Amino acid sequence: MTMRGIVFLASIVLGGTAGDLCVSRAMKHIGEVKNFTPRHLLRVLLRAFRVGWMWLGLALMTVAFFSLLAILSWENVSFVVPATALNYAVGALGARFLLGERVSAKRWGGVLLVCCGVALVWYG
Amino acid sequence: MKTPHGLRGKTGVLILVMVVFGPLGDVLLGKGMKPIGAITSWSPTAFAHLFTRAFSSALIWCGIGSLLLFLLAHLLVLSWADYSFVQPASATSYLVVALLGVLWLGEAVTAMRWTGVLTICLGVVLVGGTPPRTTAQG
């Protein structure tokens, strides 16, 4: 794999996961949603889009999306998509160290099984 | 940490919405774009024509609606549940994709792909056995 491929793959995995983590942080800032009426949900969304983390998250997800489109122009889908299964492992690491979530051994086991499963699905 | 029954219940409902409407939206967009055909010209006129045709398709609008529901459920569940819980649990969508592929699109799913789906489901069962929230709110 070329250096260009490594850079774009890292951008997909790290950008996509970091984007998700930022969105998660923004939603935690809003607090637990307990009222699910359309009016209340609209208010929650408007509040969420006033949090800087939300915009940073969306920007990082956009970078990851365009990196995916770019890498697919020269690498095979059968290579790229299984590689993005790394998202699950990186996501759990980010949640542990950046969001302070307690990732138990059982949850780690589940995350690793999901990673292996996603890779198998795409190779299949 | 003991998880309130209500918290686990609403987390499960929203993850179910995500795993159903995410793949459904993708499939609907795919089905809606197929009759339009491959993009052969990159001129602004060709793009305008493509967008007009795409947005006059009911399937495309249903796909967009499904993906908006997915996004809403994703944002809401993250307002209380751990990201390290939601992300792997939502991988159940691979099972929904395989089922939609077989039952609706008539695709063949290989034994290796089913093995992968089963492995994902086992992983989701393990993650589902952990509390959805491990951090304090605020």
CSV table of C-alpha atoms in Angstrom, one decimal, chain A residues 26-27 29-51 54, chain B residues 72 75-77 79-80:
chain,number,residue,atom,x,y,z
A,26,ALA,CA,-22.1,17.6,21.9
A,27,MET,CA,-25.1,15.5,22.6
A,29,HIS,CA,-23.5,18.5,26.6
A,30,ILE,CA,-27.2,18.8,25.8
A,31,GLY,CA,-28.1,16.1,28.4
A,32,GLU,CA,-30.4,13.1,28.4
A,33,VAL,CA,-33.4,13.6,26.2
A,34,LYS,CA,-36.5,12.5,28.2
A,35,ASN,CA,-39.3,14.2,26.2
A,36,PHE,CA,-39.9,12.8,22.7
A,37,THR,CA,-42.6,15.2,21.4
A,38,PRO,CA,-41.8,16.7,18.0
A,39,ARG,CA,-41.6,20.2,19.4
A,40,HIS,CA,-39.2,19.2,22.1
A,41,LEU,CA,-37.1,17.2,19.7
A,42,LEU,CA,-36.8,20.2,17.4
A,43,ARG,CA,-35.7,22.3,20.4
A,44,VAL,CA,-33.0,19.6,21.2
A,45,LEU,CA,-31.7,19.7,17.7
A,46,LEU,CA,-31.5,23.5,17.6
A,47,ARG,CA,-29.6,23.4,20.9
A,48,ALA,CA,-27.3,20.7,19.6
A,49,PHE,CA,-26.4,22.8,16.5
A,50,ARG,CA,-25.4,25.7,18.8
A,51,VAL,CA,-22.6,23.5,20.4
A,54,MET,CA,-21.3,19.3,16.8
B,72,LEU,CA,-32.3,11.6,14.6
B,75,LEU,CA,-28.2,11.9,17.9
B,76,LEU,CA,-30.8,11.2,20.5
B,77,VAL,CA,-29.3,8.0,21.8
B,79,SER,CA,-27.5,12.2,24.5
B,80,TRP,CA,-27.4,9.6,27.2
